[in-house]
């Protein structure tokens, strides 16, 4: 669940007042405008066109389990945040097949893939570790590096 952005929202305890939400927790109350005797009190603050404060969310009213494409996207996002090294290594290894100057992308893909494998081993308590992506990065880094050195050997002979 994502939290709303920082801003002034109705106070969860007193809806007539505003309270500052800094993105993670509630802050100070907004000052109340002083009423001039003989005039009706009015609000000088317009309602913000932002999502409601967390206290106003209906718990589980429309939140169901993710299925299909949304579930895959959420799983990919969780993997990238848990183990970004595997994805970085995979991208570098794939780039090495297109442009492999001095085998630098191959070596970097291999290194990042190895770091991703080690990190996946540390994340065994989680369901999503990125082990497969990291393994693919290591394998593709080795293959692209081997192709690079094969081309260099052909040019030297």
PDB file of C-alpha atoms in Angstrom:
ATOM      1  CA  UNK A   1       0.000   0.000   0.000  1.00  0.00           C
ATOM      2  CA  UNK A   2       1.365   3.419  -0.907  1.00  0.00           C
ATOM      3  CA  UNK A   3       0.952   6.369   1.413  1.00  0.00           C
ATOM      4  CA  UNK A   4      -0.316   9.737   0.162  1.00  0.00           C
ATOM      5  CA  UNK A   5       2.103  12.549  -0.538  1.00  0.00           C
ATOM      6  CA  UNK A   6       2.863  15.240   2.023  1.00  0.00           C
ATOM      7  CA  UNK A   7       0.260  17.939   2.509  1.00  0.00           C
ATOM      8  CA  UNK A   8      -2.596  19.302   4.607  1.00  0.00           C
ATOM      9  CA  UNK A   9      -5.388  16.783   5.233  1.00  0.00           C
ATOM     10  CA  UNK A  10      -8.421  16.687   7.534  1.00  0.00           C
ATOM     11  CA  UNK A  11      -7.357  15.736  11.045  1.00  0.00           C
ATOM     12  CA  UNK A  12      -8.365  12.115  11.722  1.00  0.00           C
ATOM     13  CA  UNK A  13      -9.497  13.087  15.229  1.00  0.00           C
ATOM     14  CA  UNK A  14     -11.310  16.340  14.348  1.00  0.00           C
ATOM     15  CA  UNK A  15     -12.535  16.641  10.744  1.00  0.00           C
ATOM     16  CA  UNK A  16     -13.105  20.410  11.169  1.00  0.00           C
ATOM     17  CA  UNK A  17      -9.347  21.027  11.498  1.00  0.00           C
ATOM     18  CA  UNK A  18      -6.424  20.363   9.205  1.00  0.00           C
ATOM     19  CA  UNK A  19      -3.249  18.499  10.114  1.00  0.00           C
ATOM     20  CA  UNK A  20       0.065  18.229   8.259  1.00  0.00           C
ATOM     21  CA  UNK A  21       0.915  14.767   6.809  1.00  0.00           C
ATOM     22  CA  UNK A  22       4.653  14.551   5.966  1.00  0.00           C
ATOM     23  CA  UNK A  23       4.353  11.322   3.990  1.00  0.00           C
ATOM     24  CA  UNK A  24       4.993   8.981   6.910  1.00  0.00           C
ATOM     25  CA  UNK A  25       3.383  10.474  10.025  1.00  0.00           C
ATOM     26  CA  UNK A  26       1.099  13.234  11.251  1.00  0.00           C
ATOM     27  CA  UNK A  27       2.561  16.601  12.218  1.00  0.00           C
ATOM     28  CA  UNK A  28       1.276  19.901  13.604  1.00  0.00           C
ATOM     29  CA  UNK A  29      -2.274  21.197  13.379  1.00  0.00           C
ATOM     30  CA  UNK A  30      -3.035  24.124  11.077  1.00  0.00           C
ATOM     31  CA  UNK A  31      -3.728  27.412  12.845  1.00  0.00           C
ATOM     32  CA  UNK A  32      -7.418  28.291  13.072  1.00  0.00           C
ATOM     33  CA  UNK A  33      -8.379  31.647  11.489  1.00  0.00           C
ATOM     34  CA  UNK A  34      -9.553  34.162  14.045  1.00  0.00           C
ATOM     35  CA  UNK A  35     -13.242  34.991  13.730  1.00  0.00           C
ATOM     36  CA  UNK A  36     -14.208  38.659  13.645  1.00  0.00           C
ATOM     37  CA  UNK A  37     -17.194  39.362  15.927  1.00  0.00           C
ATOM     38  CA  UNK A  38     -20.440  39.563  13.966  1.00  0.00           C
ATOM     39  CA  UNK A  39     -19.210  37.547  10.982  1.00  0.00           C
ATOM     40  CA  UNK A  40     -19.656  33.910  10.222  1.00  0.00           C
ATOM     41  CA  UNK A  41     -16.505  31.793  10.358  1.00  0.00           C
ATOM     42  CA  UNK A  42     -15.255  30.674   6.993  1.00  0.00           C
ATOM     43  CA  UNK A  43     -12.611  28.322   5.711  1.00  0.00           C
ATOM     44  CA  UNK A  44      -9.694  29.863   3.832  1.00  0.00           C
ATOM     45  CA  UNK A  45      -8.192  26.527   2.880  1.00  0.00           C
ATOM     46  CA  UNK A  46      -9.467  24.748  -0.213  1.00  0.00           C
ATOM     47  CA  UNK A  47      -9.611  20.966  -0.090  1.00  0.00           C
ATOM     48  CA  UNK A  48      -6.476  19.481  -1.599  1.00  0.00           C
ATOM     49  CA  UNK A  49      -6.949  17.376  -4.745  1.00  0.00           C
ATOM     50  CA  UNK A  50      -4.898  14.602  -3.189  1.00  0.00           C
ATOM     51  CA  UNK A  51      -5.587  11.143  -1.882  1.00  0.00           C
ATOM     52  CA  UNK A  52      -7.126  10.895   1.581  1.00  0.00           C
ATOM     53  CA  UNK A  53      -5.063  10.467   4.703  1.00  0.00           C
ATOM     54  CA  UNK A  54      -4.276   6.878   5.731  1.00  0.00           C
ATOM     55  CA  UNK A  55      -6.824   7.019   8.534  1.00  0.00           C
ATOM     56  CA  UNK A  56      -9.567   7.535   5.947  1.00  0.00           C
ATOM     57  CA  UNK A  57      -8.780   4.436   3.907  1.00  0.00           C
ATOM     58  CA  UNK A  58     -11.389   1.724   4.054  1.00  0.00           C
ATOM     59  CA  UNK A  59      -9.511  -1.333   5.236  1.00  0.00           C
ATOM     60  CA  UNK A  60      -9.829  -4.111   2.686  1.00  0.00           C
ATOM     61  CA  UNK A  61     -13.019  -2.781   1.101  1.00  0.00           C
ATOM     62  CA  UNK A  62     -11.805  -3.109  -2.466  1.00  0.00           C
ATOM     63  CA  UNK A  63      -8.397  -4.651  -1.920  1.00  0.00           C
ATOM     64  CA  UNK A  64      -8.383  -8.160  -3.281  1.00  0.00           C
ATOM     65  CA  UNK A  65      -5.534 -10.478  -4.140  1.00  0.00           C
ATOM     66  CA  UNK A  66      -3.595  -9.509  -7.240  1.00  0.00           C
ATOM     67  CA  UNK A  67      -4.005 -11.804 -10.209  1.00  0.00           C
ATOM     68  CA  UNK A  68      -2.756 -11.996 -13.778  1.00  0.00           C
ATOM     69  CA  UNK A  69      -0.585  -9.222 -15.144  1.00  0.00           C
ATOM     70  CA  UNK A  70      -0.837  -7.089 -11.998  1.00  0.00           C
ATOM     71  CA  UNK A  71       0.509  -9.953  -9.897  1.00  0.00           C
ATOM     72  CA  UNK A  72       3.467 -10.415 -12.275  1.00  0.00           C
ATOM     73  CA  UNK A  73       4.225  -6.688 -12.251  1.00  0.00           C
ATOM     74  CA  UNK A  74       4.105  -6.605  -8.430  1.00  0.00           C
ATOM     75  CA  UNK A  75       6.385  -9.662  -8.231  1.00  0.00           C
ATOM     76  CA  UNK A  76       8.885  -8.086 -10.677  1.00  0.00           C
ATOM     77  CA  UNK A  77       8.883  -4.850  -8.683  1.00  0.00           C
ATOM     78  CA  UNK A  78       9.481  -6.759  -5.436  1.00  0.00           C
ATOM     79  CA  UNK A  79      12.352  -8.721  -6.998  1.00  0.00           C
ATOM     80  CA  UNK A  80      14.044  -5.607  -8.361  1.00  0.00           C
ATOM     81  CA  UNK A  81      13.814  -3.896  -4.998  1.00  0.00           C
ATOM     82  CA  UNK A  82      15.048  -6.976  -3.102  1.00  0.00           C
ATOM     83  CA  UNK A  83      17.935  -7.821  -5.459  1.00  0.00           C
ATOM     84  CA  UNK A  84      18.793  -5.109  -8.005  1.00  0.00           C
ATOM     85  CA  UNK A  85      22.245  -6.574  -8.728  1.00  0.00           C
ATOM     86  CA  UNK A  86      20.838  -9.516 -10.670  1.00  0.00           C
ATOM     87  CA  UNK A  87      18.830  -7.234 -12.961  1.00  0.00           C
ATOM     88  CA  UNK A  88      21.783  -4.882 -13.469  1.00  0.00           C
ATOM     89  CA  UNK A  89      23.996  -7.855 -14.345  1.00  0.00           C
ATOM     90  CA  UNK A  90      21.420  -9.212 -16.781  1.00  0.00           C
ATOM     91  CA  UNK A  91      21.099  -5.867 -18.561  1.00  0.00           C
ATOM     92  CA  UNK A  92      24.882  -5.476 -18.791  1.00  0.00           C
ATOM     93  CA  UNK A  93      25.285  -9.027 -20.087  1.00  0.00           C
ATOM     94  CA  UNK A  94      22.657  -8.435 -22.769  1.00  0.00           C
ATOM     95  CA  UNK A  95      24.294  -5.139 -23.754  1.00  0.00           C
ATOM     96  CA  UNK A  96      27.555  -7.064 -24.152  1.00  0.00           C
ATOM     97  CA  UNK A  97      26.022  -9.021 -27.038  1.00  0.00           C
ATOM     98  CA  UNK A  98      25.395  -5.740 -28.892  1.00  0.00           C
ATOM     99  CA  UNK A  99      28.369  -3.617 -27.862  1.00  0.00           C
ATOM    100  CA  UNK A 100      31.249  -5.232 -25.997  1.00  0.00           C
ATOM    101  CA  UNK A 101      34.140  -2.772 -25.970  1.00  0.00           C
ATOM    102  CA  UNK A 102      37.166  -4.449 -24.329  1.00  0.00           C
ATOM    103  CA  UNK A 103      34.777  -6.984 -22.714  1.00  0.00           C
ATOM    104  CA  UNK A 104      33.844  -4.409 -20.070  1.00  0.00           C
ATOM    105  CA  UNK A 105      30.046  -5.018 -20.215  1.00  0.00           C
ATOM    106  CA  UNK A 106      30.670  -8.784 -20.081  1.00  0.00           C
ATOM    107  CA  UNK A 107      32.870  -8.511 -17.019  1.00  0.00           C
ATOM    108  CA  UNK A 108      30.507  -6.082 -15.291  1.00  0.00           C
ATOM    109  CA  UNK A 109      27.526  -8.319 -16.092  1.00  0.00           C
ATOM    110  CA  UNK A 110      29.411 -11.280 -14.659  1.00  0.00           C
ATOM    111  CA  UNK A 111      30.382  -9.356 -11.495  1.00  0.00           C
ATOM    112  CA  UNK A 112      26.901  -7.935 -10.898  1.00  0.00           C
ATOM    113  CA  UNK A 113      25.370 -11.353 -11.568  1.00  0.00           C
ATOM    114  CA  UNK A 114      27.717 -12.944  -9.016  1.00  0.00           C
ATOM    115  CA  UNK A 115      26.827 -10.264  -6.454  1.00  0.00           C
ATOM    116  CA  UNK A 116      23.161 -10.931  -7.240  1.00  0.00           C
ATOM    117  CA  UNK A 117      23.672 -14.667  -6.637  1.00  0.00           C
ATOM    118  CA  UNK A 118      25.329 -13.962  -3.291  1.00  0.00           C
ATOM    119  CA  UNK A 119      22.532 -11.558  -2.353  1.00  0.00           C
ATOM    120  CA  UNK A 120      19.904 -14.135  -3.382  1.00  0.00           C
ATOM    121  CA  UNK A 121      21.565 -16.566  -0.979  1.00  0.00           C
ATOM    122  CA  UNK A 122      21.191 -14.008   1.812  1.00  0.00           C
ATOM    123  CA  UNK A 123      17.519 -13.430   0.988  1.00  0.00           C
ATOM    124  CA  UNK A 124      16.445 -17.019   1.562  1.00  0.00           C
ATOM    125  CA  UNK A 125      13.831 -15.971   4.114  1.00  0.00           C
ATOM    126  CA  UNK A 126      11.940 -14.096   1.402  1.00  0.00           C
ATOM    127  CA  UNK A 127       9.886 -15.683  -1.342  1.00  0.00           C
ATOM    128  CA  UNK A 128      11.384 -13.475  -4.045  1.00  0.00           C
ATOM    129  CA  UNK A 129      15.181 -13.504  -4.260  1.00  0.00           C
ATOM    130  CA  UNK A 130      16.139 -12.934  -7.905  1.00  0.00           C
ATOM    131  CA  UNK A 131      18.253 -16.107  -8.061  1.00  0.00           C
ATOM    132  CA  UNK A 132      17.172 -17.007 -11.612  1.00  0.00           C
ATOM    133  CA  UNK A 133      17.855 -13.540 -12.986  1.00  0.00           C
ATOM    134  CA  UNK A 134      21.269 -13.460 -11.317  1.00  0.00           C
ATOM    135  CA  UNK A 135      22.139 -16.910 -12.671  1.00  0.00           C
ATOM    136  CA  UNK A 136      21.093 -15.841 -16.170  1.00  0.00           C
ATOM    137  CA  UNK A 137      23.316 -12.741 -15.827  1.00  0.00           C
ATOM    138  CA  UNK A 138      26.333 -14.877 -14.886  1.00  0.00           C
ATOM    139  CA  UNK A 139      25.760 -17.337 -17.747  1.00  0.00           C
ATOM    140  CA  UNK A 140      25.176 -14.621 -20.358  1.00  0.00           C
ATOM    141  CA  UNK A 141      28.200 -12.679 -19.055  1.00  0.00           C
ATOM    142  CA  UNK A 142      30.374 -15.767 -19.505  1.00  0.00           C
ATOM    143  CA  UNK A 143      28.997 -16.444 -22.998  1.00  0.00           C
ATOM    144  CA  UNK A 144      29.364 -12.840 -24.187  1.00  0.00           C
ATOM    145  CA  UNK A 145      32.896 -12.662 -22.738  1.00  0.00           C
ATOM    146  CA  UNK A 146      33.785 -15.941 -24.434  1.00  0.00           C
ATOM    147  CA  UNK A 147      32.477 -14.634 -27.763  1.00  0.00           C
ATOM    148  CA  UNK A 148      34.517 -11.478 -27.323  1.00  0.00           C
ATOM    149  CA  UNK A 149      37.737 -13.403 -26.719  1.00  0.00           C
ATOM    150  CA  UNK A 150      36.927 -15.741 -29.618  1.00  0.00           C
ATOM    151  CA  UNK A 151      36.599 -12.741 -31.958  1.00  0.00           C
ATOM    152  CA  UNK A 152      39.855 -11.273 -30.648  1.00  0.00           C
ATOM    153  CA  UNK A 153      41.621 -14.607 -31.226  1.00  0.00           C
ATOM    154  CA  UNK A 154      40.265 -14.743 -34.803  1.00  0.00           C
ATOM    155  CA  UNK A 155      41.491 -11.211 -35.488  1.00  0.00           C
ATOM    156  CA  UNK A 156      44.945 -11.965 -34.075  1.00  0.00           C
ATOM    157  CA  UNK A 157      45.482 -15.009 -36.279  1.00  0.00           C
TER     158      UNK A 157
END
